């Protein structure tokens, strides 16, 4: 599953046997899932990990959060490109918790650009009118499922797929490159 307003790859089983096999691969955490996310702020480190439990936010019941007693969650990230006010990250999740990437990146104080739920109002606080208009034009969070790999349910062969950034996201990166 992908969060609403997240683009990219997902896998669909055509048979019950394929569904069960793929479900087992997800449970065993052998499926490779890699995303591209644009976050607010300049991330100083080149790579990192967040291993914090995720559960229902006790103060905002419609949101998830890093909470004691939540389910274990592991997110790995690597900086791909730094801009003046934002950083493009490659993010790999080892678990599949609800809103995991968005919650973990917000916990790091680098929320996903365009994320109205976990963005802490950062989009509205951008002073540069060109960037603010670019975010408004996106109309969604900057999160894209770029790579997906798993063992084919019938053959057992490792298969991997990639998906380039959709045009609106690629255009926003081009805008950032122009303004940096």
Coordinates of C-alpha atoms in Angstrom, one line a residue:
X1 CA 0.0 0.0 0.0
X2 CA 1.0 3.6 -0.6
X3 CA -0.2 6.6 1.4
X4 CA -2.6 8.8 -0.4
X5 CA -0.7 11.4 -2.4
X6 CA 2.4 9.2 -2.7
X7 CA 3.3 8.2 -6.2
X8 CA 5.3 5.2 -7.5
X9 CA 5.5 1.5 -7.5
X10 CA 3.3 -1.1 -5.9
X11 CA 2.9 -4.8 -6.5
X12 CA -0.4 -6.5 -7.3
X13 CA -0.9 -10.3 -7.0
X14 CA -2.9 -11.9 -9.8
X15 CA -3.6 -15.2 -7.9
X16 CA -4.3 -16.2 -4.3
X17 CA -1.0 -18.2 -4.3
X18 CA 0.9 -15.2 -5.5
X19 CA -0.8 -13.0 -2.9
X20 CA 0.1 -15.4 -0.1
X21 CA 3.7 -15.6 -1.3
X22 CA 4.1 -11.8 -1.6
X23 CA 2.5 -11.3 1.8
X24 CA 5.0 -13.7 3.4
X25 CA 7.9 -11.8 1.8
X26 CA 6.5 -8.6 3.2
X27 CA 6.1 -10.3 6.7
X28 CA 9.7 -11.6 6.4
X29 CA 10.9 -8.2 5.4
X30 CA 12.7 -9.5 2.3
X31 CA 11.0 -7.0 -0.1
X32 CA 13.2 -4.0 -0.9
X33 CA 11.3 -0.7 -0.8
X34 CA 13.1 2.5 -1.7
X35 CA 11.5 6.0 -1.9
X36 CA 12.6 9.5 -2.9
X37 CA 11.5 12.2 -0.5
X38 CA 12.1 16.0 -0.5
X39 CA 12.3 17.3 3.1
X40 CA 12.4 20.7 4.7
X41 CA 15.8 21.9 5.9
X42 CA 19.3 21.0 5.0
X43 CA 20.2 17.6 6.4
X44 CA 23.8 17.7 7.5
X45 CA 24.6 14.0 7.6
X46 CA 25.1 12.0 4.5
X47 CA 23.1 9.0 5.8
X48 CA 21.3 7.9 8.8
X49 CA 18.7 5.6 10.4
X50 CA 15.7 6.1 12.5
X51 CA 14.7 3.2 14.7
X52 CA 11.8 4.5 16.7
X53 CA 8.4 2.8 17.5
X54 CA 5.4 4.1 15.7
X55 CA 1.8 4.1 17.0
X56 CA -1.3 6.2 17.3
X57 CA -0.5 9.7 18.4
X58 CA -2.1 10.1 21.8
X59 CA -2.8 13.9 21.3
X60 CA -4.0 13.7 17.7
X61 CA -5.9 10.4 17.3
X62 CA -6.1 10.7 13.5
X63 CA -2.3 10.8 13.2
X64 CA 0.5 8.4 13.8
X65 CA 3.7 9.3 15.8
X66 CA 6.8 8.1 17.5
X67 CA 5.4 6.8 20.7
X68 CA 6.6 4.6 23.6
X69 CA 4.9 1.2 23.2
X70 CA 4.4 1.6 19.5
X71 CA 5.4 -1.0 16.9
X72 CA 9.0 -1.2 16.0
X73 CA 10.0 0.7 12.8
X74 CA 13.3 1.1 11.0
X75 CA 13.9 3.7 8.3
X76 CA 17.3 4.2 6.6
X77 CA 18.0 7.4 4.6
X78 CA 20.7 8.8 2.4
X79 CA 21.1 12.4 1.2
X80 CA 21.0 12.6 -2.6
X81 CA 21.1 16.3 -3.1
X82 CA 21.1 19.4 -0.8
X83 CA 19.4 22.6 -1.8
X84 CA 19.4 26.0 0.0
X85 CA 16.4 25.1 2.2
X86 CA 15.6 21.5 1.4
X87 CA 17.2 18.1 0.9
X88 CA 16.4 15.3 -1.5
X89 CA 16.7 11.9 0.3
X90 CA 16.6 8.3 -0.8
X91 CA 14.7 6.5 1.9
X92 CA 14.5 2.7 2.5
X93 CA 12.0 1.2 4.9
X94 CA 12.7 -2.1 6.6
X95 CA 9.3 -2.2 8.2
X96 CA 6.0 -1.1 6.8
X97 CA 4.2 1.0 9.4
X98 CA 1.4 3.4 8.6
X99 CA 2.9 6.8 7.5
X100 CA 6.4 5.5 8.6
X101 CA 8.5 7.7 6.3
X102 CA 6.5 10.8 7.0
X103 CA 6.5 10.2 10.8
X104 CA 10.2 9.4 11.1
X105 CA 11.3 12.3 8.9
X106 CA 9.1 14.7 10.9
X107 CA 10.5 13.3 14.1
X108 CA 14.0 14.2 12.7
X109 CA 12.6 17.7 12.3
X110 CA 12.8 17.3 8.5
X111 CA 9.2 16.8 7.4
X112 CA 8.3 15.9 3.9
X113 CA 7.6 18.9 1.7
X114 CA 3.9 19.2 1.0
X115 CA 2.9 17.0 3.9
X116 CA 0.0 18.8 5.5
X117 CA -0.4 16.1 8.2
X118 CA 3.1 15.9 9.6
X119 CA 4.7 19.0 8.0
X120 CA 4.3 21.2 11.1
X121 CA 3.2 24.2 8.9
X122 CA 6.6 24.4 7.3
X123 CA 5.2 24.8 3.7
X124 CA 3.3 28.0 4.8
X125 CA 6.4 29.5 6.4
X126 CA 8.5 29.6 3.3
X127 CA 9.2 33.2 2.5
X128 CA 10.4 32.7 -1.1
X129 CA 7.3 33.2 -3.2
X130 CA 8.6 31.1 -6.1
X131 CA 9.1 28.0 -3.8
X132 CA 5.8 28.6 -2.0
X133 CA 4.0 28.7 -5.4
X134 CA 5.9 25.6 -6.5
X135 CA 4.8 23.7 -3.4
X136 CA 1.2 24.9 -3.9
X137 CA 1.4 23.7 -7.5
X138 CA 2.5 20.2 -6.4
X139 CA -0.7 19.9 -4.4
X140 CA 0.7 16.8 -2.6
X141 CA 3.5 15.5 -0.5
X142 CA 6.9 15.0 -2.2
X143 CA 7.2 11.3 -1.6
X144 CA 7.7 8.7 -4.4
X145 CA 8.1 4.9 -4.3
X146 CA 11.0 4.7 -6.7
X147 CA 12.3 1.1 -6.3
X148 CA 10.7 -2.2 -5.5
X149 CA 12.3 -5.6 -5.4
X150 CA 11.1 -9.1 -4.4
X151 CA 11.3 -12.7 -5.3
X152 CA 8.9 -13.6 -8.1
X153 CA 6.1 -15.7 -6.5
X154 CA 6.2 -18.4 -9.1
X155 CA 9.8 -18.6 -10.2
X156 CA 11.6 -17.4 -7.1
X157 CA 13.8 -15.2 -9.3
X158 CA 14.7 -11.8 -7.8
X159 CA 12.9 -9.0 -9.8
X160 CA 13.4 -5.3 -9.3
X161 CA 11.5 -2.4 -10.7
X162 CA 12.2 1.4 -10.8
X163 CA 10.0 4.3 -11.4
X164 CA 11.3 7.8 -12.3
X165 CA 9.9 10.9 -10.5
X166 CA 6.6 11.9 -12.0
X167 CA 6.7 15.2 -14.0
X168 CA 5.4 17.5 -11.2
X169 CA 8.0 16.3 -8.8
X170 CA 10.8 16.4 -11.4
X171 CA 9.7 20.0 -12.3
X172 CA 9.9 21.0 -8.6
X173 CA 13.5 19.6 -8.4
X174 CA 14.4 21.6 -11.5
X175 CA 12.9 24.7 -9.8
X176 CA 15.0 24.1 -6.8
X177 CA 18.1 23.7 -9.0
X178 CA 17.3 27.1 -10.6
X179 CA 16.9 28.9 -7.3
X180 CA 20.0 27.4 -5.6

